[in-house]
């Protein structure tokens, strides 16, 4: 273990936490008036999720939230980030509020506060109401109003107790995987779905953030981005340019318009098609002065020029082919990537606080008599947290770090095989066991390591 790593080095105001998402953990997909989401729909279709797994029960967090929040407390984690399922609040995405859904999140929030745990709420972690998808979902510009209305309801019902908000989780992933590649819900493909979705997502983030600010002037409002450090495969110009294009798509596509820099269309010319969806007056509604930026990092990508990949003319060189350590997701383990993305995102607005709202890893965990000795995950966390410290010591305004994730859960199209949790879940019995990594994080947060 890295003896130099001590919580004190980060200062007393550094926020340590753990992150989850509604669809990946709650289960109870039809309980208490919950409506159907695009992920309920997607997981019910053949061939979309590995082994045909669904999230009907997942970790049963809906019923077991007290037990899980108790475990958060046991691990000395002071901040808990979770998301609200739109379809519990508004089963059809709009219209009547479902009081039982409100009650559920009130219970979760209140229980956190009773246990001395600060709730950090993500308004949208990918589970769009299916009723809205039937009307075009994110490709329909009306979504700006639907989403803003939903976000306003969240602020009105929960804002007296929730002080930290994240408008969206990783727009880059749900737009790219869900509306371009078809790998995630709702399984749409092609530029004609992707381009309007990008623009409507930006407008929705801003509109919802403005409403949150209006309803809750004292709240801290942020949003989160997926970020991977990008490097060219070689120093050849064509690989360098390919890496720049991938960087534009994976890292810059959402943060830049929100900061008033516009879409990175010069790098990826196919993005110029977004212009068609930008209406007069939109420019003023594409930027918001967030209180913080949430960045989520898991790896780095090595990029090579490719003539055969339309629009981006680049491909990722798979980690498994590069003879580097990998995770169960096939991602390279590369702690400096977190430092690099911190530097990259801090450069936009050095004054702006950054929170790492997700960082974590899936490895093959084996349950033994001594529990789960996931030493690789312990090392992953230690080495990544060390990179955060390095960036902080160099002046990056990084204010918090949240581990992804609390319990093993439903990993989207990958199902249950990749286990990211600090806590092992036996999905047959729902038995929870804190892994060595959870014990280590707990000790670290107590100040014992
Ligand atoms: C998402 C999580 C996901 C994690 C690991 C992030 O992209 O926000 O929902 O489980 O990465 O893949």
Coordinates of C-alpha atoms and ligand atoms in Angstrom, one line a residue:
X1 CA 0.0 0.0 0.0
X2 CA 1.1 3.5 -0.7
X3 CA 2.0 4.9 2.7
X4 CA 2.2 8.4 1.5
X5 CA -1.5 8.4 0.6
X6 CA -3.4 10.1 3.4
X7 CA -6.8 11.7 3.3
X8 CA -5.4 14.8 5.2
X9 CA -3.3 15.7 2.1
X10 CA -6.5 16.6 0.3
X11 CA -7.8 19.0 2.9
X12 CA -10.9 19.0 5.1
X13 CA -13.1 20.4 2.4
X14 CA -12.4 17.6 -0.1
X15 CA -15.6 15.6 -0.8
X16 CA -15.1 11.8 -0.7
X17 CA -18.0 9.7 -2.0
X18 CA -19.4 6.8 -3.9
X19 CA -21.7 6.9 -6.9
X20 CA -24.6 4.8 -8.2
X21 CA -27.4 5.1 -10.7
X22 CA -31.1 4.2 -10.5
X23 CA -31.5 1.8 -13.3
X24 CA -28.3 -0.1 -12.4
X25 CA -29.3 -0.8 -8.8
X26 CA -33.0 -0.2 -8.0
X27 CA -34.8 -3.1 -9.6
X28 CA -38.6 -2.9 -8.8
X29 CA -39.1 -1.9 -12.4
X30 CA -42.9 -1.9 -12.2
X31 CA -43.4 -1.2 -8.5
X32 CA -45.4 1.6 -7.1
X33 CA -46.6 3.1 -10.3
X34 CA -43.2 3.3 -12.0
X35 CA -43.5 3.8 -15.8
X36 CA -41.4 2.0 -18.4
X37 CA -38.1 3.4 -19.4
X38 CA -36.1 2.9 -22.6
X39 CA -33.8 0.6 -20.6
X40 CA -36.7 -1.6 -19.5
X41 CA -37.7 -1.8 -23.1
X42 CA -34.1 -2.4 -24.4
X43 CA -33.3 -5.1 -21.9
X44 CA -36.5 -6.9 -22.8
X45 CA -35.4 -7.3 -26.4
X46 CA -33.4 -10.3 -27.5
X47 CA -29.6 -9.9 -28.1
X48 CA -29.2 -6.4 -26.6
X49 CA -27.7 -7.4 -23.2
X50 CA -25.1 -10.0 -22.7
X51 CA -26.8 -13.3 -21.7
X52 CA -30.2 -11.7 -22.0
X53 CA -29.9 -10.3 -18.4
X54 CA -32.3 -7.6 -17.2
X55 CA -32.4 -5.2 -14.4
X56 CA -35.8 -6.2 -13.1
X57 CA -34.3 -6.9 -9.6
X58 CA -30.7 -5.7 -10.0
X59 CA -29.5 -5.0 -6.5
X60 CA -33.0 -4.4 -5.2
X61 CA -31.8 -1.0 -3.9
X62 CA -35.5 0.1 -4.1
X63 CA -36.2 -2.1 -1.1
X64 CA -32.8 -2.4 0.4
X65 CA -31.7 1.3 0.4
X66 CA -31.5 1.4 4.2
X67 CA -29.1 -1.6 4.3
X68 CA -27.0 -0.1 1.6
X69 CA -26.9 3.4 3.2
X70 CA -25.9 1.7 6.4
X71 CA -23.0 0.1 4.6
X72 CA -22.0 3.5 3.2
X73 CA -21.9 4.7 6.7
X74 CA -19.9 1.7 7.8
X75 CA -17.3 2.5 5.2
X76 CA -17.1 6.1 6.5
X77 CA -18.1 7.5 3.1
X78 CA -19.6 11.0 3.7
X79 CA -21.2 11.6 0.3
X80 CA -23.5 9.4 -1.8
X81 CA -24.3 10.2 -5.4
X82 CA -27.3 8.5 -6.9
X83 CA -29.8 9.2 -9.6
X84 CA -33.5 9.6 -9.8
X85 CA -35.5 7.5 -12.2
X86 CA -37.6 9.9 -14.3
X87 CA -40.3 7.1 -14.7
X88 CA -40.8 6.9 -10.9
X89 CA -41.6 10.6 -10.7
X90 CA -43.5 10.9 -14.0
X91 CA -44.4 7.5 -15.3
X92 CA -45.1 8.8 -18.8
X93 CA -42.4 11.4 -18.7
X94 CA -44.9 14.2 -18.4
X95 CA -48.2 14.8 -16.8
X96 CA -49.3 13.6 -13.3
X97 CA -46.6 13.3 -10.6
X98 CA -46.5 9.8 -9.0
X99 CA -46.5 10.4 -5.3
X100 CA -45.2 7.0 -4.5
X101 CA -42.1 7.8 -6.5
X102 CA -41.6 11.0 -4.7
X103 CA -42.1 9.2 -1.4
X104 CA -39.3 6.7 -2.3
X105 CA -36.7 9.3 -3.0
X106 CA -37.8 11.3 0.1
X107 CA -37.1 8.1 2.1
X108 CA -33.7 7.6 0.5
X109 CA -32.7 11.3 1.0
X110 CA -34.0 11.4 4.5
X111 CA -32.3 8.2 5.5
X112 CA -29.0 9.5 4.1
X113 CA -29.3 12.7 6.1
X114 CA -30.3 10.8 9.3
X115 CA -27.1 8.8 8.8
X116 CA -25.0 11.9 8.3
X117 CA -24.5 11.2 4.6
X118 CA -24.8 14.0 2.1
X119 CA -27.0 13.1 -1.0
X120 CA -25.7 14.2 -4.4
X121 CA -28.4 13.8 -6.9
X122 CA -28.1 13.1 -10.7
X123 CA -31.3 14.0 -12.4
X124 CA -30.8 11.9 -15.5
X125 CA -28.7 8.8 -15.7
X126 CA -29.9 7.5 -19.1
X127 CA -33.3 6.0 -18.2
X128 CA -35.6 8.0 -20.5
X129 CA -39.4 7.3 -20.2
X130 CA -40.4 5.0 -23.0
X131 CA -43.5 7.1 -23.6
X132 CA -41.2 10.0 -24.6
X133 CA -39.0 7.8 -26.7
X134 CA -42.2 6.9 -28.6
X135 CA -42.5 10.6 -29.4
X136 CA -38.9 10.7 -30.7
X137 CA -37.0 10.9 -27.4
X138 CA -33.9 13.0 -27.6
X139 CA -34.3 13.5 -31.3
X140 CA -37.5 15.5 -30.6
X141 CA -36.8 19.1 -29.7
X142 CA -39.8 19.1 -27.4
X143 CA -37.6 17.1 -25.0
X144 CA -36.2 20.4 -23.8
X145 CA -39.5 21.2 -22.2
X146 CA -40.2 17.6 -21.0
X147 CA -36.8 17.4 -19.3
X148 CA -36.9 20.9 -17.8
X149 CA -40.3 20.1 -16.3
X150 CA -39.0 16.9 -14.8
X151 CA -35.9 18.6 -13.4
X152 CA -38.1 21.4 -11.9
X153 CA -40.2 18.8 -10.1
X154 CA -37.1 17.2 -8.7
X155 CA -35.9 20.6 -7.5
X156 CA -39.3 21.5 -5.9
X157 CA -39.8 18.2 -4.1
X158 CA -36.2 17.4 -3.0
X159 CA -34.3 20.7 -3.1
X160 CA -35.0 21.6 0.6
X161 CA -32.7 18.8 1.5
X162 CA -30.5 18.1 -1.5
X163 CA -27.8 20.7 -1.9
X164 CA -25.7 19.1 -4.7
X165 CA -27.2 18.4 -8.1
X166 CA -25.9 17.0 -11.3
X167 CA -28.1 17.6 -14.3
X168 CA -26.9 14.7 -16.4
X169 CA -24.6 11.8 -16.4
X170 CA -22.2 11.5 -19.3
X171 CA -24.2 12.9 -22.3
X172 CA -21.4 11.7 -24.5
X173 CA -22.1 8.1 -23.7
X174 CA -25.9 8.0 -23.9
X175 CA -26.0 10.0 -27.1
X176 CA -23.2 8.1 -28.8
X177 CA -24.0 4.5 -27.6
X178 CA -27.8 5.0 -27.6
X179 CA -28.5 7.2 -30.6
X180 CA -25.5 6.6 -32.9
X181 CA -24.1 3.1 -32.4
X182 CA -27.3 1.5 -31.1
X183 CA -25.4 -0.4 -28.4
X184 CA -27.4 1.2 -25.6
X185 CA -31.0 2.1 -25.2
X186 CA -32.9 3.1 -27.2
X187 CA -30.8 1.3 -29.8
X188 CA -31.0 4.0 -32.5
X189 CA -28.3 4.5 -35.0
X190 CA -26.9 7.0 -37.5
X191 CA -26.3 10.7 -37.8
X192 CA -29.9 11.5 -38.3
X193 CA -30.6 10.4 -34.8
X194 CA -27.3 11.4 -33.3
X195 CA -27.0 15.0 -34.4
X196 CA -30.4 16.3 -33.2
X197 CA -29.9 14.3 -30.0
X198 CA -26.6 16.1 -29.3
X199 CA -28.1 19.5 -29.7
X200 CA -31.3 18.8 -27.8
X201 CA -29.2 17.4 -25.0
X202 CA -27.2 20.6 -24.7
X203 CA -30.3 22.7 -24.7
X204 CA -31.9 20.5 -22.1
X205 CA -28.9 20.5 -19.8
X206 CA -28.9 24.3 -19.9
X207 CA -32.6 24.8 -19.6
X208 CA -32.8 22.4 -16.7
X209 CA -29.8 24.0 -15.0
X210 CA -31.3 27.4 -15.2
X211 CA -34.5 26.2 -13.7
X212 CA -32.6 24.5 -10.9
X213 CA -30.8 27.8 -10.2
X214 CA -34.1 29.7 -10.2
X215 CA -35.9 27.3 -7.9
X216 CA -32.8 26.6 -5.7
X217 CA -30.6 29.7 -5.7
X218 CA -28.4 28.3 -3.0
X219 CA -27.9 24.8 -4.5
X220 CA -24.6 23.7 -6.0
X221 CA -25.3 22.7 -9.6
X222 CA -23.0 20.7 -11.9
X223 CA -23.2 18.2 -14.6
X224 CA -20.9 15.2 -15.4
X225 CA -18.8 14.2 -18.5
X226 CA -17.2 11.0 -19.6
X227 CA -13.5 11.7 -20.2
X228 CA -10.8 9.4 -21.5
X229 CA -7.3 10.5 -22.0
X230 CA -6.5 10.2 -25.7
X231 CA -3.1 9.5 -27.3
X232 CA -2.1 9.0 -30.9
X233 CA -0.7 5.5 -31.8
X234 CA 2.3 7.1 -33.4
X235 CA 3.7 10.6 -34.1
X236 CA 2.6 10.4 -37.7
X237 CA 0.4 13.4 -38.6
X238 CA -2.5 11.2 -39.6
X239 CA -2.5 9.4 -36.2
X240 CA -2.2 12.7 -34.4
X241 CA -5.1 14.1 -36.4
X242 CA -7.1 11.0 -35.8
X243 CA -6.5 11.3 -32.0
X244 CA -7.7 14.9 -32.2
X245 CA -10.9 13.9 -33.8
X246 CA -11.6 11.2 -31.2
X247 CA -10.7 13.7 -28.4
X248 CA -13.3 16.1 -29.9
X249 CA -16.0 13.4 -29.9
X250 CA -15.2 11.8 -26.6
X251 CA -14.1 14.7 -24.5
X252 CA -15.0 18.0 -26.0
X253 CA -18.4 17.5 -27.6
X254 CA -20.5 18.6 -24.6
X255 CA -18.3 20.7 -22.4
X256 CA -17.3 23.1 -25.1
X257 CA -20.7 24.3 -26.2
X258 CA -21.7 24.5 -22.5
X259 CA -18.7 26.8 -21.9
X260 CA -19.6 29.0 -24.9
X261 CA -17.0 27.5 -27.3
X262 CA -19.4 25.8 -29.7
X263 CA -19.4 22.3 -31.0
X264 CA -15.9 21.0 -32.1
X265 CA -17.1 20.9 -35.8
X266 CA -13.7 21.8 -37.3
X267 CA -12.2 18.6 -36.0
X268 CA -15.1 16.4 -36.9
X269 CA -16.8 17.8 -40.0
X270 CA -19.8 15.5 -39.8
X271 CA -20.8 17.5 -36.7
X272 CA -21.5 20.4 -39.0
X273 CA -24.8 18.6 -39.6
X274 CA -25.8 19.9 -36.1
X275 CA -26.2 23.4 -37.7
X276 CA -29.5 22.3 -39.2
X277 CA -30.9 21.8 -35.7
X278 CA -29.6 25.1 -34.2
X279 CA -32.5 27.6 -34.4
X280 CA -32.2 31.3 -34.1
X281 CA -31.7 32.3 -30.4
X282 CA -30.3 28.9 -29.5
X283 CA -26.8 30.2 -28.9
X284 CA -27.9 32.1 -25.9
X285 CA -29.4 28.9 -24.5
X286 CA -26.4 26.7 -24.9
X287 CA -24.2 27.9 -22.1
X288 CA -24.5 27.8 -18.3
X289 CA -22.1 28.8 -15.5
X290 CA -22.0 25.6 -13.6
X291 CA -20.8 25.6 -10.0
X292 CA -18.7 22.6 -10.7
X293 CA -17.7 20.2 -13.5
X294 CA -18.0 16.5 -12.9
X295 CA -15.5 14.3 -14.7
X296 CA -15.6 10.6 -14.9
X297 CA -12.6 8.6 -16.0
X298 CA -11.9 5.0 -16.4
X299 CA -9.0 4.7 -18.9
X300 CA -7.0 6.1 -21.8
X301 CA -7.5 5.4 -25.5
X302 CA -4.8 5.0 -28.1
X303 CA -6.0 6.1 -31.5
X304 CA -4.9 5.2 -35.0
X305 CA -6.0 6.6 -38.4
X306 CA -8.5 4.4 -40.2
X307 CA -9.9 4.9 -43.6
X308 CA -12.7 2.5 -42.9
X309 CA -14.4 4.3 -40.0
X310 CA -16.8 6.8 -41.5
X311 CA -17.0 10.4 -40.2
X312 CA -14.1 10.1 -37.7
X313 CA -11.5 8.2 -39.7
X314 CA -10.0 6.8 -36.6
X315 CA -10.1 3.7 -34.6
X316 CA -9.2 2.8 -31.0
X317 CA -6.4 0.3 -30.7
X318 CA -7.8 -2.2 -28.2
X319 CA -5.9 -2.5 -24.9
X320 CA -5.9 -6.3 -25.2
X321 CA -3.8 -6.0 -28.3
X322 CA -1.4 -3.6 -26.7
X323 CA -0.1 -6.0 -24.0
X324 CA -1.1 -3.7 -21.1
X325 CA -3.0 -4.5 -18.0
X326 CA -6.7 -4.6 -18.6
X327 CA -10.0 -4.7 -16.7
X328 CA -13.0 -6.9 -17.3
X329 CA -14.4 -4.3 -19.6
X330 CA -11.3 -4.7 -21.7
X331 CA -10.1 -1.2 -20.7
X332 CA -6.5 -0.4 -20.0
X333 CA -5.5 0.2 -16.4
X334 CA -3.7 3.5 -16.7
X335 CA -3.8 5.7 -13.6
X336 CA -2.1 8.8 -15.2
X337 CA -5.1 9.1 -17.5
X338 CA -7.0 10.6 -14.5
X339 CA -4.3 13.2 -14.0
X340 CA -4.3 14.0 -17.7
X341 CA -8.0 14.5 -18.0
X342 CA -8.0 16.6 -14.8
X343 CA -5.4 18.8 -16.5
X344 CA -7.3 18.9 -19.7
X345 CA -10.6 19.9 -18.2
X346 CA -9.0 22.3 -15.7
X347 CA -7.5 24.2 -18.6
X348 CA -10.9 25.4 -19.8
X349 CA -11.6 27.3 -16.6
X350 CA -8.9 26.9 -14.0
X351 CA -11.1 28.6 -11.3
X352 CA -14.0 26.1 -11.7
X353 CA -14.2 23.4 -9.1
X354 CA -13.9 19.9 -10.5
X355 CA -15.3 16.8 -8.9
X356 CA -14.4 13.3 -10.1
X357 CA -17.9 12.0 -10.0
X358 CA -16.9 8.5 -11.1
X359 CA -13.7 6.4 -11.2
X360 CA -13.5 2.7 -10.5
X361 CA -12.9 -0.7 -12.0
X362 CA -14.4 -4.1 -12.8
X363 CA -12.1 -7.1 -12.1
X364 CA -12.9 -10.8 -11.7
X365 CA -13.7 -11.0 -7.9
X366 CA -13.6 -14.3 -6.2
X367 CA -15.4 -15.0 -2.9
X368 CA -13.3 -16.9 -0.5
X369 CA -13.5 -17.8 3.2
X370 CA -11.7 -14.5 3.9
X371 CA -14.2 -12.6 1.8
X372 CA -13.2 -10.9 -1.4
X373 CA -9.6 -9.9 -1.4
X374 CA -9.7 -7.6 -4.4
X375 CA -6.2 -6.3 -4.0
X376 CA -6.1 -5.2 -7.7
X377 CA -9.1 -2.9 -7.0
X378 CA -7.4 -1.6 -3.9
X379 CA -4.3 -0.8 -5.9
X380 CA -6.4 0.8 -8.7
X381 CA -8.1 3.1 -6.2
X382 CA -4.8 4.0 -4.5
X383 CA -2.9 4.7 -7.7
X384 CA -5.8 6.8 -9.1
X385 CA -6.3 8.8 -5.9
X386 CA -2.5 9.5 -6.0
X387 CA -3.0 10.9 -9.5
X388 CA -5.7 13.2 -8.2
X389 CA -3.3 14.4 -5.5
X390 CA -0.6 15.1 -8.0
X391 CA -3.0 17.2 -10.1
X392 CA -4.2 19.0 -6.9
X393 CA -0.7 19.7 -5.8
X394 CA 0.0 21.3 -9.2
X395 CA -2.9 23.6 -8.7
X396 CA -5.9 21.9 -10.3
X397 CA -9.0 22.9 -8.5
X398 CA -10.2 19.4 -7.8
X399 CA -12.6 19.2 -4.9
X400 CA -13.9 15.7 -4.7
X401 CA -13.6 12.0 -5.7
X402 CA -16.4 9.5 -5.9
X403 CA -15.8 5.8 -6.5
X404 CA -17.9 4.0 -9.0
X405 CA -19.6 2.1 -7.4
X406 CA -21.2 1.1 -4.2
X407 CA -22.4 -2.5 -4.9
X408 CA -21.9 -4.7 -7.9
X409 CA -24.7 -3.8 -10.3
X410 CA -26.2 -4.0 -13.7
X411 CA -23.5 -2.9 -16.1
X412 CA -25.8 -1.8 -19.0
X413 CA -25.3 -3.9 -22.2
X414 CA -22.6 -6.0 -20.3
X415 CA -25.2 -7.3 -17.8
X416 CA -23.9 -8.5 -14.4
X417 CA -20.6 -9.9 -15.2
X418 CA -18.4 -6.8 -14.8
X419 CA -18.4 -6.2 -11.1
X420 CA -17.4 -2.6 -10.1
X421 CA -18.6 -2.6 -6.5
X422 CA -16.8 -1.9 -3.3
X423 CA -19.4 -4.3 -2.0
X424 CA -20.0 -7.8 -3.5
X425 CA -23.6 -8.7 -4.2
X426 CA -24.8 -12.3 -4.5
X427 CA -27.5 -11.7 -7.0
X428 CA -29.3 -14.9 -6.0
X429 CA -29.7 -14.0 -2.4
X430 CA -29.0 -10.3 -2.5
X431 CA -26.4 -10.8 0.2
X432 CA -23.9 -8.0 0.5
X433 CA -20.2 -8.5 1.5
X434 CA -17.9 -5.5 1.7
X435 CA -14.8 -6.3 -0.4
X436 CA -11.2 -5.6 0.7
X437 CA -11.4 -2.4 -1.4
X438 CA -14.4 -1.2 0.5
X439 CA -12.6 -1.9 3.8
X440 CA -9.5 -0.1 2.5
X441 CA -11.6 2.9 1.4
X442 CA -13.3 3.0 4.8
X443 CA -10.0 3.0 6.6
X444 CA -8.6 5.6 4.3
X445 CA -11.6 7.8 4.9
X446 CA -11.4 7.3 8.7
X447 CA -7.8 8.6 8.4
X448 CA -6.2 5.3 9.4
X449 CA -4.1 4.9 6.2
Ligands
LIG1 C1 -21.5 5.3 -16.3 C2 -21.9 4.2 -15.4 C3 -21.2 2.9 -15.8 C4 -19.7 3.1 -15.6 C5 -18.9 1.9 -15.9 C6 -20.0 5.3 -16.6 O1 -19.9 5.4 -18.0 O2 -21.9 6.5 -15.8 O3 -23.3 4.1 -15.4 O4 -21.6 1.8 -15.0 O5 -19.3 4.1 -16.4 O6 -19.0 1.5 -17.3

